[in-house]
mmCIF file of C-alpha atoms in Angstrom:
data_model
loop_
_atom_site.group_PDB
_atom_site.id
_atom_site.type_symbol
_atom_site.label_atom_id
_atom_site.label_comp_id
_atom_site.label_asym_id
_atom_site.label_seq_id
_atom_site.Cartn_x
_atom_site.Cartn_y
_atom_site.Cartn_z
ATOM 1 C CA MET T 29 -24.150 -2.464 -0.085
ATOM 2 C CA THR T 30 -21.561 -0.016 1.259
ATOM 3 C CA ALA T 31 -17.944 -1.021 0.765
ATOM 4 C CA ARG T 32 -16.084 -2.340 3.771
ATOM 5 C CA ILE T 33 -12.438 -2.900 4.633
ATOM 6 C CA ASP T 34 -11.134 -6.388 5.391
ATOM 7 C CA HIS T 35 -7.633 -7.002 6.695
ATOM 8 C CA LEU T 36 -5.274 -9.931 6.852
ATOM 9 C CA VAL T 37 -1.593 -10.381 7.661
ATOM 10 C CA THR T 38 0.718 -12.566 5.589
ATOM 11 C CA SER T 39 4.273 -13.583 6.408
ATOM 12 C CA GLY T 40 7.384 -13.959 4.289
ATOM 13 C CA THR T 41 10.619 -12.156 3.503
ATOM 14 C CA PHE T 42 11.709 -8.784 2.182
ATOM 15 C CA SER T 43 14.923 -8.664 0.146
ATOM 16 C CA LEU T 44 16.778 -5.605 -1.117
ATOM 17 C CA ASP T 45 20.402 -4.659 -1.798
ATOM 18 C CA GLY T 46 21.791 -7.972 -0.608
ATOM 19 C CA GLY T 47 19.818 -8.201 2.629
ATOM 20 C CA THR T 48 16.829 -10.379 3.481
ATOM 21 C CA TRP T 49 14.504 -9.969 6.452
ATOM 22 C CA ASP T 50 11.518 -11.845 7.831
ATOM 23 C CA VAL T 51 8.428 -9.648 7.702
ATOM 24 C CA ASP T 52 4.696 -9.685 8.283
ATOM 25 C CA ASN T 53 2.685 -7.629 5.791
ATOM 26 C CA ASN T 54 -0.746 -6.071 5.942
ATOM 27 C CA VAL T 55 -3.050 -6.907 3.048
ATOM 28 C CA TRP T 56 -6.216 -4.829 2.659
ATOM 29 C CA ILE T 57 -9.372 -5.845 0.792
ATOM 30 C CA VAL T 58 -11.876 -3.120 -0.060
ATOM 31 C CA GLY T 59 -15.281 -4.029 -1.449
ATOM 32 C CA ASP T 60 -18.669 -5.517 -0.674
ATOM 33 C CA ASP T 61 -20.094 -9.058 -0.739
ATOM 34 C CA THR T 62 -19.738 -9.390 -4.522
ATOM 35 C CA GLU T 63 -16.620 -7.506 -5.657
ATOM 36 C CA ALA T 64 -13.384 -6.160 -4.204
ATOM 37 C CA ILE T 65 -9.906 -4.855 -4.839
ATOM 38 C CA VAL T 66 -6.774 -6.037 -3.050
ATOM 39 C CA ILE T 67 -4.178 -3.542 -1.884
ATOM 40 C CA ASP T 68 -0.723 -5.166 -1.880
ATOM 41 C CA ALA T 69 -0.772 -8.896 -2.633
ATOM 42 C CA ALA T 70 1.938 -10.021 -0.231
ATOM 43 C CA HIS T 71 3.480 -13.474 0.168
ATOM 44 C CA ASP T 72 0.456 -15.803 0.132
ATOM 45 C CA ALA T 73 -2.007 -15.725 -2.763
ATOM 46 C CA GLY T 74 -3.956 -18.614 -1.232
ATOM 47 C CA ALA T 75 -4.612 -16.706 1.972
ATOM 48 C CA VAL T 76 -5.806 -13.689 0.010
ATOM 49 C CA LEU T 77 -8.092 -15.872 -2.108
ATOM 50 C CA ALA T 78 -9.570 -17.372 1.038
ATOM 51 C CA ALA T 79 -10.217 -13.900 2.451
ATOM 52 C CA LEU T 80 -11.952 -12.877 -0.791
ATOM 53 C CA ASP T 81 -14.380 -15.742 -0.169
ATOM 54 C CA GLY T 82 -15.674 -15.989 -3.720
ATOM 55 C CA ARG T 83 -15.933 -12.286 -4.456
ATOM 56 C CA THR T 84 -14.912 -11.031 -7.885
ATOM 57 C CA LEU T 85 -11.491 -9.418 -7.688
ATOM 58 C CA ARG T 86 -11.474 -6.319 -9.883
ATOM 59 C CA ALA T 87 -7.875 -5.186 -9.391
ATOM 60 C CA ILE T 88 -4.660 -5.841 -7.498
ATOM 61 C CA VAL T 89 -3.323 -2.438 -6.472
ATOM 62 C CA CYS T 90 0.381 -2.187 -5.608
ATOM 63 C CA THR T 91 1.289 0.725 -3.350
ATOM 64 C CA HIS T 92 4.893 0.194 -4.467
ATOM 65 C CA ALA T 93 7.014 -2.621 -5.868
ATOM 66 C CA HIS T 94 9.283 -3.811 -3.060
ATOM 67 C CA ASP T 95 9.149 -7.566 -3.292
ATOM 68 C CA ASP T 96 7.221 -8.129 -0.080
ATOM 69 C CA HIS T 97 4.339 -6.072 -1.506
ATOM 70 C CA VAL T 98 4.124 -7.706 -4.936
ATOM 71 C CA ASN T 99 5.472 -11.253 -4.623
ATOM 72 C CA ALA T 100 2.000 -12.862 -4.644
ATOM 73 C CA ALA T 101 0.525 -10.523 -7.265
ATOM 74 C CA LEU T 102 1.057 -12.734 -10.303
ATOM 75 C CA ALA T 103 -0.326 -15.862 -8.631
ATOM 76 C CA LEU T 104 -3.362 -13.935 -7.409
ATOM 77 C CA ALA T 105 -3.917 -12.448 -10.862
ATOM 78 C CA ALA T 106 -3.634 -15.876 -12.485
ATOM 79 C CA ALA T 107 -6.213 -17.298 -10.092
ATOM 80 C CA THR T 108 -8.718 -14.470 -10.468
ATOM 81 C CA GLY T 109 -8.112 -12.720 -13.780
ATOM 82 C CA ALA T 110 -7.681 -9.410 -11.960
ATOM 83 C CA ARG T 111 -5.518 -6.659 -13.434
ATOM 84 C CA ILE T 112 -2.348 -5.587 -11.600
ATOM 85 C CA LEU T 113 -1.930 -1.822 -11.207
ATOM 86 C CA LEU T 114 1.363 -0.066 -10.362
ATOM 87 C CA HIS T 115 2.829 3.411 -10.692
ATOM 88 C CA PRO T 116 5.260 3.297 -13.658
ATOM 89 C CA ALA T 117 8.085 4.867 -11.648
ATOM 90 C CA ASP T 118 8.326 1.590 -9.723
ATOM 91 C CA LEU T 119 8.621 -0.634 -12.783
ATOM 92 C CA PRO T 120 12.404 -1.164 -12.264
ATOM 93 C CA LEU T 121 11.679 -2.457 -8.739
ATOM 94 C CA TRP T 122 8.863 -4.647 -10.058
ATOM 95 C CA LYS T 123 11.205 -6.193 -12.618
ATOM 96 C CA GLN T 124 13.565 -7.306 -9.844
ATOM 97 C CA THR T 125 10.805 -9.623 -8.603
ATOM 98 C CA HIS T 126 8.940 -10.358 -11.844
ATOM 99 C CA PRO T 127 11.437 -9.874 -14.702
ATOM 100 C CA ASP T 128 9.293 -11.639 -17.299
ATOM 101 C CA HIS T 129 5.964 -9.970 -16.557
ATOM 102 C CA SER T 130 4.697 -6.397 -16.490
ATOM 103 C CA PRO T 131 1.766 -4.870 -14.618
ATOM 104 C CA ASP T 132 -1.482 -4.537 -16.554
ATOM 105 C CA GLY T 133 -2.086 -0.850 -15.923
ATOM 106 C CA ASP T 134 -0.618 2.339 -14.498
ATOM 107 C CA LEU T 135 -1.498 4.216 -11.336
ATOM 108 C CA ALA T 136 -1.257 7.980 -11.808
ATOM 109 C CA ASP T 137 -1.714 10.794 -9.305
ATOM 110 C CA GLY T 138 -5.379 11.752 -9.223
ATOM 111 C CA ARG T 139 -6.688 8.564 -10.814
ATOM 112 C CA VAL T 140 -9.890 7.375 -9.155
ATOM 113 C CA LEU T 141 -10.555 3.671 -8.635
ATOM 114 C CA THR T 142 -14.179 2.800 -7.898
ATOM 115 C CA ILE T 143 -15.213 -0.399 -6.155
ATOM 116 C CA ALA T 144 -18.627 -1.216 -4.720
ATOM 117 C CA GLY T 145 -19.672 2.385 -5.322
ATOM 118 C CA THR T 146 -16.740 3.726 -3.297
ATOM 119 C CA ASP T 147 -13.999 5.935 -4.764
ATOM 120 C CA LEU T 148 -10.319 5.581 -3.896
ATOM 121 C CA THR T 149 -8.127 8.399 -5.189
ATOM 122 C CA VAL T 150 -4.518 7.631 -6.056
ATOM 123 C CA LEU T 151 -1.964 9.998 -4.499
ATOM 124 C CA HIS T 152 1.610 9.707 -5.764
ATOM 125 C CA THR T 153 3.707 9.769 -2.572
ATOM 126 C CA PRO T 154 7.319 9.061 -3.604
ATOM 127 C CA GLY T 155 10.081 8.776 -1.036
ATOM 128 C CA HIS T 156 10.086 5.238 0.289
ATOM 129 C CA ALA T 157 10.011 4.176 -3.354
ATOM 130 C CA PRO T 158 9.931 6.293 -6.543
ATOM 131 C CA GLY T 159 6.479 5.058 -7.513
ATOM 132 C CA ALA T 160 4.945 4.769 -4.065
ATOM 133 C CA VAL T 161 1.276 5.695 -3.892
ATOM 134 C CA SER T 162 -1.364 6.125 -1.229
ATOM 135 C CA LEU T 163 -5.087 5.568 -1.713
ATOM 136 C CA TYR T 164 -7.534 8.052 -0.194
ATOM 137 C CA ALA T 165 -11.063 6.781 0.428
ATOM 138 C CA PRO T 166 -13.066 9.704 1.859
ATOM 139 C CA GLU T 167 -16.287 7.700 2.141
ATOM 140 C CA LEU T 168 -14.452 5.195 4.331
ATOM 141 C CA GLY T 169 -12.551 7.883 6.242
ATOM 142 C CA THR T 170 -9.301 6.100 5.433
ATOM 143 C CA VAL T 171 -5.959 6.542 3.693
ATOM 144 C CA PHE T 172 -3.990 3.437 2.689
ATOM 145 C CA THR T 173 -0.384 4.592 2.788
ATOM 146 C CA GLY T 174 1.729 1.600 1.814
ATOM 147 C CA ASP T 175 5.129 2.143 3.452
ATOM 148 C CA THR T 176 4.972 5.899 2.858
ATOM 149 C CA SER T 177 4.189 6.428 6.521
ATOM 150 C CA SER T 178 3.439 4.472 9.657
ATOM 151 C CA ARG T 179 1.890 5.261 12.993
ATOM 152 C CA ALA T 180 5.391 5.741 14.401
ATOM 153 C CA ALA T 181 6.960 7.993 11.774
ATOM 154 C CA PRO T 182 7.249 8.639 8.078
ATOM 155 C CA ALA T 183 8.909 5.621 6.500
ATOM 156 C CA PRO T 184 12.480 6.198 5.272
ATOM 157 C CA PRO T 185 13.685 5.200 1.825
ATOM 158 C CA ALA T 186 14.406 1.480 1.763
ATOM 159 C CA GLY T 187 18.005 0.395 1.361
ATOM 160 C CA PRO T 188 20.927 -1.126 3.241
ATOM 161 C CA SER T 189 21.360 1.847 5.566
ATOM 162 C CA ARG T 190 17.642 2.368 6.157
ATOM 163 C CA THR T 191 16.248 -1.137 6.558
ATOM 164 C CA SER T 192 16.296 -3.212 9.713
ATOM 165 C CA PRO T 193 14.910 -6.655 10.609
ATOM 166 C CA ARG T 194 11.192 -6.484 11.280
ATOM 167 C CA SER T 195 10.389 -10.077 12.139
ATOM 168 C CA SER T 196 8.670 -9.130 15.372
ATOM 169 C CA THR T 197 6.568 -6.305 13.959
ATOM 170 C CA ARG T 198 3.881 -5.905 11.376
ATOM 171 C CA SER T 199 5.058 -3.928 8.408
ATOM 172 C CA GLY T 200 3.751 -3.033 5.029
ATOM 173 C CA THR T 201 0.679 -1.151 3.954
ATOM 174 C CA SER T 202 -0.957 0.890 6.704
ATOM 175 C CA SER T 203 -4.515 2.109 6.947
ATOM 176 C CA HIS T 204 -4.944 5.454 8.685
ATOM 177 C CA PRO T 205 -8.106 7.275 9.660
ATOM 178 C CA ALA T 206 -8.392 10.432 7.570
ATOM 179 C CA ALA T 207 -7.964 13.553 9.678
ATOM 180 C CA GLY T 208 -10.694 16.096 10.205
ATOM 181 C CA ASP T 209 -14.368 15.345 9.746
ATOM 182 C CA GLY T 210 -14.158 11.736 8.688
ATOM 183 C CA GLY T 211 -12.132 12.478 5.587
ATOM 184 C CA ALA T 212 -14.489 14.932 3.905
ATOM 185 C CA HIS T 213 -11.520 16.923 2.619
ATOM 186 C CA ARG T 214 -8.637 15.648 0.494
ATOM 187 C CA PRO T 215 -5.440 15.542 2.582
ATOM 188 C CA ARG T 216 -2.470 17.616 1.563
ATOM 189 C CA ARG T 217 -0.393 15.837 -1.072
ATOM 190 C CA HIS T 218 2.393 13.623 0.311
ATOM 191 C CA HIS T 219 0.856 13.641 3.798
ATOM 192 C CA HIS T 220 -1.711 11.307 5.286
ATOM 193 C CA HIS T 221 -2.611 13.720 8.101
ATOM 194 C CA ARG T 222 -3.616 17.337 7.725
ATOM 195 C CA ARG T 223 -2.326 18.216 11.190
ATOM 196 C CA ARG T 224 1.323 18.432 12.138
ATOM 197 C CA GLY T 225 2.466 15.220 13.801
ATOM 198 C CA PRO T 226 3.357 15.513 17.496
ATOM 199 C CA HIS T 227 6.857 14.152 16.847
ATOM 200 C CA LEU T 228 7.591 16.085 13.652
ATOM 201 C CA GLN T 229 10.743 17.777 14.975
ATOM 202 C CA GLU T 230 12.054 14.470 16.321
ATOM 203 C CA TRP T 231 11.574 12.845 12.898
ATOM 204 C CA ILE T 232 13.323 15.744 11.173
ATOM 205 C CA SER T 233 16.232 15.587 13.619
ATOM 206 C CA ARG T 234 16.886 11.920 13.011
ATOM 207 C CA GLY T 235 16.473 12.253 9.248
ATOM 208 C CA HIS T 236 13.045 10.642 8.698
#
């Protein structure tokens, strides 16, 4: 069976540099009827387990280690036996949330994760976080960008001067259609679209 993408939204808080905000996060499940991976285990391990609906969880992939993207990872791993994967450059951020536990494996640029016969290529896309990654799935015509970019603009680095309350908006990992012919070509590194965005100059002018 061809892999499919399932989506749920979980709610909780994001804390960094002394500030805390209410947020809703996207959680993506890629797989078929028997196995799957989870991209960003946010807030509610029980809700993610329910969405898995008995499928074998092969891996918990963290696009980066801000707490709202990894705070349910350990509970989900404990319930399923799945390995947690993170880019090593984000280990200091991870340790702020889980000081006594480490991820089970590293995500490196160019690594290919295969689930249900579908390949997802890891792209190291630092900026929002040092170890931020995106996952390019050409067969699904999709790039999972974490907080590296959004439909509105490239995401700025997180921090006290760059973060605002997001309680009324969905935040977290985004899924974008791959540009061109359904994603048959690998996108340029650090960009989820091959074409220049219509608001590129506006983003540059305001600093992100």
